[in-house]
CSV table of C-alpha atoms and ligand atoms in Angstrom, one decimal:
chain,number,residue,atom,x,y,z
Q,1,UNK,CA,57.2,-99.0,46.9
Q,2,UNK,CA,55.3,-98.7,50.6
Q,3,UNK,CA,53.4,-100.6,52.2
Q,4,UNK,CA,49.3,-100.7,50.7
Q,5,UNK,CA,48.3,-100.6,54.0
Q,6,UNK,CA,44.3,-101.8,52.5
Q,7,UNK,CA,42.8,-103.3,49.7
Q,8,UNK,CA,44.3,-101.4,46.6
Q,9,UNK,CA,43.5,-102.2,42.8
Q,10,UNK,CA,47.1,-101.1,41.4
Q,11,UNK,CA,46.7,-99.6,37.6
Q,12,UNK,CA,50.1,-100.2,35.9
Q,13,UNK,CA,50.0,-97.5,33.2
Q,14,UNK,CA,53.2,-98.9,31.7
Q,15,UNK,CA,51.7,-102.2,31.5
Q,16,UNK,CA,49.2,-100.4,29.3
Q,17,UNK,CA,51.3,-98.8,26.7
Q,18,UNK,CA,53.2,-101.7,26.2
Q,19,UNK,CA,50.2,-103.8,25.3
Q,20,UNK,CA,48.6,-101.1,23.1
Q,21,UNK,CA,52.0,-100.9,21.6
Q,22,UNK,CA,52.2,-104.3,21.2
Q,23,UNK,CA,48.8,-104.7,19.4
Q,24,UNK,CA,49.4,-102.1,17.2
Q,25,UNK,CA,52.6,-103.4,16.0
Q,26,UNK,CA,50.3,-107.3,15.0
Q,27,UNK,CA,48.5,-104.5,12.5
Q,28,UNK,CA,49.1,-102.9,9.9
Q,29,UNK,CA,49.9,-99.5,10.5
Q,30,UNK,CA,47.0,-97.3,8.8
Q,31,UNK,CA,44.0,-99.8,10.8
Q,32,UNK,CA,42.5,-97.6,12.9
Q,33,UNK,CA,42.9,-98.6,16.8
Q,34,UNK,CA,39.6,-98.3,18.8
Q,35,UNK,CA,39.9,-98.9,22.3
Q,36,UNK,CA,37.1,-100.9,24.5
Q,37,UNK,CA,36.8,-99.1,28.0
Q,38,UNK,CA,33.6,-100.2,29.0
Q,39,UNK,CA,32.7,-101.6,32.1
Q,40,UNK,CA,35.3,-99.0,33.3
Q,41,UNK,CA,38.1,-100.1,31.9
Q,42,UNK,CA,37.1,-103.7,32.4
Q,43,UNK,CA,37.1,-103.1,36.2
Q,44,UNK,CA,40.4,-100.7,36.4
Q,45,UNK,CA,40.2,-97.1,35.9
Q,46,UNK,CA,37.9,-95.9,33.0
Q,47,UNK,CA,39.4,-92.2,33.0
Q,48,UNK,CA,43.1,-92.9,33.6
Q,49,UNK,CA,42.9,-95.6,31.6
Q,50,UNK,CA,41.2,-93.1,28.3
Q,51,UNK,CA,43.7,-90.2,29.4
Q,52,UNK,CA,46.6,-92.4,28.9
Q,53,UNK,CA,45.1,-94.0,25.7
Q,54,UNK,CA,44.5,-90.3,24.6
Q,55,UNK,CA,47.7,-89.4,24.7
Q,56,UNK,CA,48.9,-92.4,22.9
Q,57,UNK,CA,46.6,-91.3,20.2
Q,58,UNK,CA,44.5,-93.9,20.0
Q,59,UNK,CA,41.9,-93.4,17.2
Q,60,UNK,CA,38.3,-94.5,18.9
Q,61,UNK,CA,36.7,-95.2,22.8
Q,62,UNK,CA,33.7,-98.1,23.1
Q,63,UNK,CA,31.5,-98.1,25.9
Q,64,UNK,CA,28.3,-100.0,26.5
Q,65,UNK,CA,26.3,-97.7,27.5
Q,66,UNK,CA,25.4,-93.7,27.5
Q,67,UNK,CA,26.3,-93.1,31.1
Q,68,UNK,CA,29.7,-94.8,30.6
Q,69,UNK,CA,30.3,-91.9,27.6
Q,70,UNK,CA,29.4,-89.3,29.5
Q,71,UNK,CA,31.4,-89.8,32.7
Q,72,UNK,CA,34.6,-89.5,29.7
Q,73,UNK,CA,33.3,-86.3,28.4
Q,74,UNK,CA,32.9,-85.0,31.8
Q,75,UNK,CA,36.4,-86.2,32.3
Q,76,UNK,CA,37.4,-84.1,29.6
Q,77,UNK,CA,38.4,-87.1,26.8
Q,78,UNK,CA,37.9,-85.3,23.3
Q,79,UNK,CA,38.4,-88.9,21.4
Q,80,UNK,CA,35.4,-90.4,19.5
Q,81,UNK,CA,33.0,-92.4,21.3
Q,82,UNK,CA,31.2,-95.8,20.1
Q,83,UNK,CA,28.5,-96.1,22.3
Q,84,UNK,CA,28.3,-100.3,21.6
Q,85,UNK,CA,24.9,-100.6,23.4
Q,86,UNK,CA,23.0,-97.2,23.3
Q,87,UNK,CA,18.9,-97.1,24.7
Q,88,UNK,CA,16.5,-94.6,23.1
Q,89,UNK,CA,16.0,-93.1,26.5
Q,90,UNK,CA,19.4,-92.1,26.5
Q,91,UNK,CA,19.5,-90.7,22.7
Q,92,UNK,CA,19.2,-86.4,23.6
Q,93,UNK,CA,21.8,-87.2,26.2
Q,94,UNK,CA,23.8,-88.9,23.7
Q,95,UNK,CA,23.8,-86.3,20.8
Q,96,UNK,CA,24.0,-83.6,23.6
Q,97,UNK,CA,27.4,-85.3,24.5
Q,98,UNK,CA,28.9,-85.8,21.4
Q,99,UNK,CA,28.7,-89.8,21.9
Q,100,UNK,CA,28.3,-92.2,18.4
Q,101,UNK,CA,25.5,-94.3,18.3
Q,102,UNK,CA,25.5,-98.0,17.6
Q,103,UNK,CA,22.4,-98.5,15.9
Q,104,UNK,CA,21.6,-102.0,15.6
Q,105,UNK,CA,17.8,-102.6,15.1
Q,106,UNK,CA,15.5,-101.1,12.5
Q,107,UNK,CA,13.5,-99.6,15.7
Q,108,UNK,CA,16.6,-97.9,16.8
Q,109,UNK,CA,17.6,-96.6,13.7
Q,110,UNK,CA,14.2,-95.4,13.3
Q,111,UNK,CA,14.0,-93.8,17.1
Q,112,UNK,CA,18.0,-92.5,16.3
Q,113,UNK,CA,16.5,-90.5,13.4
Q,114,UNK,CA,13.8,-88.6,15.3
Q,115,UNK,CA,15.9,-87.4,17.9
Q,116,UNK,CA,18.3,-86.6,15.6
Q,117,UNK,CA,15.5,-84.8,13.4
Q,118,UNK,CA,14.2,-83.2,16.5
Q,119,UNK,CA,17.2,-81.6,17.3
Q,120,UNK,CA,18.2,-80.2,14.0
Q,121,UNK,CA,21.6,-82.6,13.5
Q,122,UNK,CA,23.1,-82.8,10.1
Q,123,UNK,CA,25.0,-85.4,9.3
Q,124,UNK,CA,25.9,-86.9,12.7
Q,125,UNK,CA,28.1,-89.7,13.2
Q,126,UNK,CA,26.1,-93.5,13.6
Q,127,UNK,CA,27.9,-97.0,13.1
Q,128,UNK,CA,25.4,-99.6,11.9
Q,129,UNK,CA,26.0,-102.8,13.8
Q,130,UNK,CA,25.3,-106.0,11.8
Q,131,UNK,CA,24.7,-109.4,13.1
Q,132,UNK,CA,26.9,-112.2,11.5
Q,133,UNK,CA,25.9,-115.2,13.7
Q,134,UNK,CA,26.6,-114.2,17.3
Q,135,UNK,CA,22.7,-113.3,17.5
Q,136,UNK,CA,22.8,-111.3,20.1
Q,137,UNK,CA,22.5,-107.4,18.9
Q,138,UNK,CA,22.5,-106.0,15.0
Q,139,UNK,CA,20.7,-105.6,11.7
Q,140,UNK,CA,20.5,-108.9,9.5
Q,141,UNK,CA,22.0,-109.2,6.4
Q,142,UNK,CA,18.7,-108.3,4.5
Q,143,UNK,CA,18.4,-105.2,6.6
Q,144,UNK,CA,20.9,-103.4,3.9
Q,145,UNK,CA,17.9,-102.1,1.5
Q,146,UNK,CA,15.6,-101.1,4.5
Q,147,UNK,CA,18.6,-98.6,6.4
Q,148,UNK,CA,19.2,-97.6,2.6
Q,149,UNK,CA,15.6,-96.5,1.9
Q,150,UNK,CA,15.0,-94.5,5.4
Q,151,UNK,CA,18.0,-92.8,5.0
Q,152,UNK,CA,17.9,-92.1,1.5
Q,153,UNK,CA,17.4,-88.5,0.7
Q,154,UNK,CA,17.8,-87.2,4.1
Q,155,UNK,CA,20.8,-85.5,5.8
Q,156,UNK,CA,20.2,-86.0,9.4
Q,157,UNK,CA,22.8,-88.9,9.9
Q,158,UNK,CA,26.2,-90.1,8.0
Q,159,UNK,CA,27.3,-94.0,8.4
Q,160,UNK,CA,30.9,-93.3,9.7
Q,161,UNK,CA,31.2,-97.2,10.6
Q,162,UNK,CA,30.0,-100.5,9.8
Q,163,UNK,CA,30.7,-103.4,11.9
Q,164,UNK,CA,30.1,-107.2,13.5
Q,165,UNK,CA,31.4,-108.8,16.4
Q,166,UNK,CA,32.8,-112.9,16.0
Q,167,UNK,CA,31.1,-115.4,18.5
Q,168,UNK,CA,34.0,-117.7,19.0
Q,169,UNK,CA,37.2,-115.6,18.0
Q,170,UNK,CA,39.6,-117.3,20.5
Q,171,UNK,CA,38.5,-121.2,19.8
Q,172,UNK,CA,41.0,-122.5,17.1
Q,173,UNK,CA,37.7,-125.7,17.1
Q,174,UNK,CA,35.3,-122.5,15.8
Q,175,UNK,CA,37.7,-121.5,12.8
Q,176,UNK,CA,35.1,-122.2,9.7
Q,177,UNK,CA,32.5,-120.2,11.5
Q,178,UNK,CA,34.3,-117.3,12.4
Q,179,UNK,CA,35.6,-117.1,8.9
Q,180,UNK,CA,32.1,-117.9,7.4
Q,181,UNK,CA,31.1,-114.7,9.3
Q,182,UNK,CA,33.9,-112.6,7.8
Q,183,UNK,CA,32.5,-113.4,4.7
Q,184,UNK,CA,29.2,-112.5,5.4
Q,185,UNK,CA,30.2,-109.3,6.9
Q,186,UNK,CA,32.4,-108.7,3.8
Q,187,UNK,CA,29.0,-109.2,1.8
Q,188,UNK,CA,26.9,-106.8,4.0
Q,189,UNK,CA,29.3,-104.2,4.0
Q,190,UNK,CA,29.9,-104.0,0.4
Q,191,UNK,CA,26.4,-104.0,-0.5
Q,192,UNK,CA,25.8,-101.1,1.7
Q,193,UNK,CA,29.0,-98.8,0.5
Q,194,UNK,CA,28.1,-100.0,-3.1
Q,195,UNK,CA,24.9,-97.3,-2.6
Q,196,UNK,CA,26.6,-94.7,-0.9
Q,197,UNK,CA,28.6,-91.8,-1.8
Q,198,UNK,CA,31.2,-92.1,0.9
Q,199,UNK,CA,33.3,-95.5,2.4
Q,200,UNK,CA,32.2,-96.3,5.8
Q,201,UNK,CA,35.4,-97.5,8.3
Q,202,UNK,CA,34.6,-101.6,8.8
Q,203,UNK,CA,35.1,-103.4,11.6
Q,204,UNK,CA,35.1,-107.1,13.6
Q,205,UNK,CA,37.9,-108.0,14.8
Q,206,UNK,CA,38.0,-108.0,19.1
Q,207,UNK,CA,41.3,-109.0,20.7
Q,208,UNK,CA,41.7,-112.7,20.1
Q,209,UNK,CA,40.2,-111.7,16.3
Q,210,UNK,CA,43.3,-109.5,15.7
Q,211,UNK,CA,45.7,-112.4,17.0
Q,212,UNK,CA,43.7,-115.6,15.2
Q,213,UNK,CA,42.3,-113.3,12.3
Q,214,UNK,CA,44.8,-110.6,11.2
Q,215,UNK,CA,43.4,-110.8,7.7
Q,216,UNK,CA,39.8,-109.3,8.7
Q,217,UNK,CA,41.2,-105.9,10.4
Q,218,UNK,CA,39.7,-104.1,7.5
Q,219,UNK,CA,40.1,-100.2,8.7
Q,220,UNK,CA,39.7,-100.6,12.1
Q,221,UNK,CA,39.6,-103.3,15.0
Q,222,UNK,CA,38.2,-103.0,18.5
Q,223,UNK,CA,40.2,-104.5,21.5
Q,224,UNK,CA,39.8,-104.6,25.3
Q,225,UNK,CA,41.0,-107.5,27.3
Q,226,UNK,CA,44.0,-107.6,25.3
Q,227,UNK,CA,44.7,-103.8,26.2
Q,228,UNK,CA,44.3,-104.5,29.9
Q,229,UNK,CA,46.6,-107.7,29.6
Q,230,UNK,CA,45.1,-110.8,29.1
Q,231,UNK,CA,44.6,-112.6,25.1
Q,232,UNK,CA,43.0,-115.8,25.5
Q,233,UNK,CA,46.1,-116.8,24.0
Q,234,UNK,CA,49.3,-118.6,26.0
Q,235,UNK,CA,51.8,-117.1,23.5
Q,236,UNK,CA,50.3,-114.0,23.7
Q,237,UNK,CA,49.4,-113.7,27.6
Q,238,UNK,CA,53.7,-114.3,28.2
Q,239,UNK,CA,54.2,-111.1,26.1
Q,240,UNK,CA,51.4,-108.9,27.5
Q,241,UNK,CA,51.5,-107.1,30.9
Q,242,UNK,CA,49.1,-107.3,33.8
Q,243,UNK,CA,47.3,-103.7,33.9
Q,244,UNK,CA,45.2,-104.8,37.5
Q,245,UNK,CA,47.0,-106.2,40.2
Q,246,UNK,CA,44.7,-106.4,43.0
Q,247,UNK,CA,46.5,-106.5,46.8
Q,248,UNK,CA,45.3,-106.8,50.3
Q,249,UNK,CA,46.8,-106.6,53.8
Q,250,UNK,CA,46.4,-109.3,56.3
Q,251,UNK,CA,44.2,-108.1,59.4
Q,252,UNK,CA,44.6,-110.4,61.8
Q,253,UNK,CA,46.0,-113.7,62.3
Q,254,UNK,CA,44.7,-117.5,64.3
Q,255,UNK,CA,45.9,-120.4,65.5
Q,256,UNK,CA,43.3,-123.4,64.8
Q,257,UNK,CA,43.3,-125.9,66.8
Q,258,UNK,CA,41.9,-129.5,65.3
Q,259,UNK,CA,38.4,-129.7,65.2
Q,260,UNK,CA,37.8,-126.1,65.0
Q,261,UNK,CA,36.1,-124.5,62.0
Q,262,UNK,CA,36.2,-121.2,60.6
Q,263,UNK,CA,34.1,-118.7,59.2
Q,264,UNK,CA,30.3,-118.6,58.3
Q,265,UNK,CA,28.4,-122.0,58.4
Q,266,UNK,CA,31.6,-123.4,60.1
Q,267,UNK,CA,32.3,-124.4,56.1
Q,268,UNK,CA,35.9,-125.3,56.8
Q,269,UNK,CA,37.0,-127.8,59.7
Q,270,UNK,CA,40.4,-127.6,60.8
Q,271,UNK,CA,41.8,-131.4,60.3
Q,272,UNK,CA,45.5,-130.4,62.7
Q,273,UNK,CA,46.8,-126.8,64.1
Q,274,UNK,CA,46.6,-124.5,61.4
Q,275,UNK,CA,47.2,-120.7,61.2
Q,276,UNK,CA,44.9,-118.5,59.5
Q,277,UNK,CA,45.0,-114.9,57.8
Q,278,UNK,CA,42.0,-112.5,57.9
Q,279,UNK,CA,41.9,-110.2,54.9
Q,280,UNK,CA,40.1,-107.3,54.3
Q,281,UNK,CA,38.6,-107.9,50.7
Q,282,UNK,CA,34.6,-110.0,50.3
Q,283,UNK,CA,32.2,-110.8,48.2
Q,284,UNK,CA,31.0,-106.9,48.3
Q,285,UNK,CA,34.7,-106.0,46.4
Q,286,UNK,CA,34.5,-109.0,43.8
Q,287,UNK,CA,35.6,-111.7,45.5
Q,288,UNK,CA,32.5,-113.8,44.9
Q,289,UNK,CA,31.2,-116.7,47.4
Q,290,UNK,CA,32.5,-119.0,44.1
Q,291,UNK,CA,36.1,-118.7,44.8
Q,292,UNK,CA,35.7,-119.9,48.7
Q,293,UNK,CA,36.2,-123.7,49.9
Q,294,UNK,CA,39.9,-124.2,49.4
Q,295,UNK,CA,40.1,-124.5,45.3
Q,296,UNK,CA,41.3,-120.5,45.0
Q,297,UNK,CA,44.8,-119.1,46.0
Q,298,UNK,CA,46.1,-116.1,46.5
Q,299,UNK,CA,49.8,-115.3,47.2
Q,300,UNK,CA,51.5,-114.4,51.0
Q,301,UNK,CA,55.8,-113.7,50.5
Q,302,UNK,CA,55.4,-115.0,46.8
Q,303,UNK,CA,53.7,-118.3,48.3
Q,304,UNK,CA,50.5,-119.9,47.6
Q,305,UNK,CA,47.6,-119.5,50.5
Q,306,UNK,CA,44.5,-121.1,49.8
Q,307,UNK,CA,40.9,-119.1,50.7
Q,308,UNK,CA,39.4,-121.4,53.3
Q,309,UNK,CA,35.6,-121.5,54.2
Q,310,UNK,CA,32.7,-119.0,52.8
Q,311,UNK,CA,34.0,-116.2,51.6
Q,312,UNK,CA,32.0,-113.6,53.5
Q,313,UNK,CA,30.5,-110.1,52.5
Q,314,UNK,CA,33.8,-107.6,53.6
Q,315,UNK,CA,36.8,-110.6,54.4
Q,316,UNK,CA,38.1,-113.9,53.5
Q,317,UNK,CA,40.3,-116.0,55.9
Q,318,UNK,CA,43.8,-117.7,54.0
Q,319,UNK,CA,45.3,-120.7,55.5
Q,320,UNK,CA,49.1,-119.1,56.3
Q,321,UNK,CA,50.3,-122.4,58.4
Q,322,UNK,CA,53.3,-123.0,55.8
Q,323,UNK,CA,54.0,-119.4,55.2
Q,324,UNK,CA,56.3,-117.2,57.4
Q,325,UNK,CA,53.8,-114.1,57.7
Q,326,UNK,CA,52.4,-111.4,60.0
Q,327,UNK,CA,49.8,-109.2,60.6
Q,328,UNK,CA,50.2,-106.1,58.3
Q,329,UNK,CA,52.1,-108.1,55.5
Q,330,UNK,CA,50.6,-107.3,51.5
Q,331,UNK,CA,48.6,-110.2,49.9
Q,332,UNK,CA,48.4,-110.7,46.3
Q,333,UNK,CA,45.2,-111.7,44.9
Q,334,UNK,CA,45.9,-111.4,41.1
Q,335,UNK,CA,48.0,-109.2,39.0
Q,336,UNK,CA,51.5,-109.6,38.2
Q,337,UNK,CA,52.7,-112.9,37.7
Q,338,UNK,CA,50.1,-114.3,39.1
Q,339,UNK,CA,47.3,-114.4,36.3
Q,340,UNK,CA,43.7,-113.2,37.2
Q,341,UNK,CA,42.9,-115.9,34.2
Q,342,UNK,CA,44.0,-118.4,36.4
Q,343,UNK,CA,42.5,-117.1,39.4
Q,344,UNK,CA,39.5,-116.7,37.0
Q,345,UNK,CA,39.8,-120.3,35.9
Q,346,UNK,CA,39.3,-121.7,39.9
Q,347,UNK,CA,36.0,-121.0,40.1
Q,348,UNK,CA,35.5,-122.1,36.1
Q,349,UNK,CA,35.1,-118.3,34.6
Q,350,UNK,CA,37.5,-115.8,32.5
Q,351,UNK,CA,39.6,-113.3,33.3
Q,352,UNK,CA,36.9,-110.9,31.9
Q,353,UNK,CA,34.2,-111.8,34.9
Q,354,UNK,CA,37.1,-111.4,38.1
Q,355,UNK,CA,38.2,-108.0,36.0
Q,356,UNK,CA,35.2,-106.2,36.1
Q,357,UNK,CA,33.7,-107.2,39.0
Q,358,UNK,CA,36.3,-105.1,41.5
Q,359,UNK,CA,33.5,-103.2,43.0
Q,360,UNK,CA,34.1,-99.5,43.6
Q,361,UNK,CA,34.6,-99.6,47.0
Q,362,UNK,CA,38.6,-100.8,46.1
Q,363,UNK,CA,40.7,-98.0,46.2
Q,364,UNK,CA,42.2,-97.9,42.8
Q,365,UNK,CA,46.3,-96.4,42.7
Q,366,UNK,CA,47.2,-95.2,39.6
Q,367,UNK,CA,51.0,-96.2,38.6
Q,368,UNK,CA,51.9,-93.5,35.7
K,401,PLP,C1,33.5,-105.9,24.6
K,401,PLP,C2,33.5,-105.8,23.1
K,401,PLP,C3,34.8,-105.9,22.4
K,401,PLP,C4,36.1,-106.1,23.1
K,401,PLP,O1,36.4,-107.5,23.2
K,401,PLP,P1,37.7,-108.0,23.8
K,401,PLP,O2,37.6,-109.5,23.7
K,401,PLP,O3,37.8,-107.6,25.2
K,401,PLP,O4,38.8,-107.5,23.0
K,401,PLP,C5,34.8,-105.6,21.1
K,401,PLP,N1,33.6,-105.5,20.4
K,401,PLP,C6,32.4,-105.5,21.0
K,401,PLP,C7,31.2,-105.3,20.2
K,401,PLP,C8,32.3,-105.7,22.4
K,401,PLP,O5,31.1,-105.7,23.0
């Protein structure tokens, strides 16, 4: 391949297939595949990322939110949409563009069934999201006969899913609570099919869920880190492929002399003659201030290169002195063989956080 010439976020679309293949080959093969591409695509490519996933016939999109929906309709993605975190501002818009609500509160469900009411809708699709201990969206278990009573006798909607979300699905340590809210879940969800005249799809299980809890898939399961590479899982993360690889190009390159500093607030002093490497990537790209003061690498010629200093709003400087580099040569921040977890894991966060904040000023190449 050429040279990159400026800061590129690479989108292996291989990489991609191979994980999806390799999910759906943990399951059995009638569960339903829903794929998460919120955030788009957890920082990669939200369109590319659904078009290739389309034509792998994947069964269901999440996003968070409305406005992450609609840019894939406009896109031209036909698939189902989960909309995981819908507001009632956004509820015309919504039903306008085909998009499935999460409804998740007795206020929403109520708000869901004016506008549904409002604009004449007969049975359109809704997934009731329940609460099993993560505590942070969904009906509670006694919910069940107050969704069954405002629904009951009218048309406007149809339960097509029922689903929960585990708090601690990749901690081993969290085991009896993630199966005590399988249970649950298993409780809610047959109590509510018990009253109606159709089976809902069920749902829980999130990446590390399908890998620790193969049992729960139920009909469906909803991953997304796992898709774009990355398990929370050792085993796992050796057979999965890097999606993201995030490269730069050095800019320009110093010779330190001892007692020099570099960079903003003169944060690193030089402690002999050191050579440093300019790169064009900052804070503003994703790069946060977090991963500055020497604890971070990234990779020059396959070599380690710390980031020195603060890491400023458009460039961070790399100390280069053991590596035999020039202006123009590619850096490699994360991707590949070099684990955006463990870049992640510098600064104390996941691979999750570095993944989605690649601000949209990266160009993004698409790799079919
Ligand atoms: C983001 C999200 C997921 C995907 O989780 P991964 O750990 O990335 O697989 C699944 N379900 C819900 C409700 C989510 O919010």
């Amino acid at each position: 391949m050429g040279r990159i010439g400026e800061t590129t976020l690479e989108i292996d679309l291989s990489a991609l297939e191979h994980n999806f293949d390799h999910f759906k080959s943990r399951l059995d093969p009638q569960t339903k595949f829903l794929a998460v591409v919120k955030a788009f695509a957890y920082g990669s490519d939200m369109v590319s990322i659904a078009k290739k996933l389309e034509a792998l016939k994947v069964d269901y999109f999440a996003v968070a939110y409305v406005r992450e929906g609609v840019l894939l309709r406009d896109a031209g993605i036909k698939t189902p949409i989960l909309v995981l975190h819908p507001q009632v501002i956004n509820f015309g818009e919504l039903i306008d563009r085909c998009l499935e609500p999460s409804l998740y509160s007795p206020r929403i469900l109520r708000d869901f069934l004016q506008v549904a009411k409002e604009k004449a809708q007969h049975k359109y699709p809704v997934h009731l999201k329940f609460n099993t201990g993560l505590n942070r969206l969904g009906f509670w278990e006694n919910d069940v006969n107050h969704i069954l009573k405002v629904l009951d006798g009218r048309d406007e909607l149809e339960i097509v899913s029922v689903f929960s979300h585990l708090a601690a699905s990749e901690d081993e340590n969290e085991r009896a609570f993630s199966l005590q809210q399988i249970d649950t879940f298993k409780k809610i969800s047959t109590a509510l099919t018990q009253k109606l005249s159709h089976r809902p799809v069920r749902h829980m299980l999130n990446t590390s869920g399908i890998i620790n809890y193969p049992e729960a898939q139920f009909e469906m399961v909803r991953s997304g880190i796992g898709l774009y590479g990355y398990g929370n899982h050792h085993e796992i993360d050796e057979i999965l492929k890097p999606v993201a690889t995030l490269k730069t190009v050095i800019s320009q390159m110093h010779k330190i002399e001892p007692d020099e500093s570099v960079g903003y607030n003169r944060a690193f002093k030089s402690d002999g003659h050191r050579i440093t490497a300019t790169l064009p990537i900052g804070h503003a790209d994703g790069i946060g201030r977090q991963y500055g003061g020497d604890k971070t690498h990234v990779f020059v010629k396959g070599k380690r290169a710390p980031i020195i200093g603060n890491v400023c709003m458009d460039m961070i400087m790399i100390d280069v002195t053991d590596i035999d580099c020039e202006e123009g040569d590619e850096v490699v921040i994360f991707g590949g063989n070099h684990s955006a977890e463990e870049f992640a894991s510098s600064a104390h966060t996941i691979s999750y956080e570095i993944l989605t904040a690649i601000s949209q000023r990266v160009k993004r190449l698409i790799i079919p």
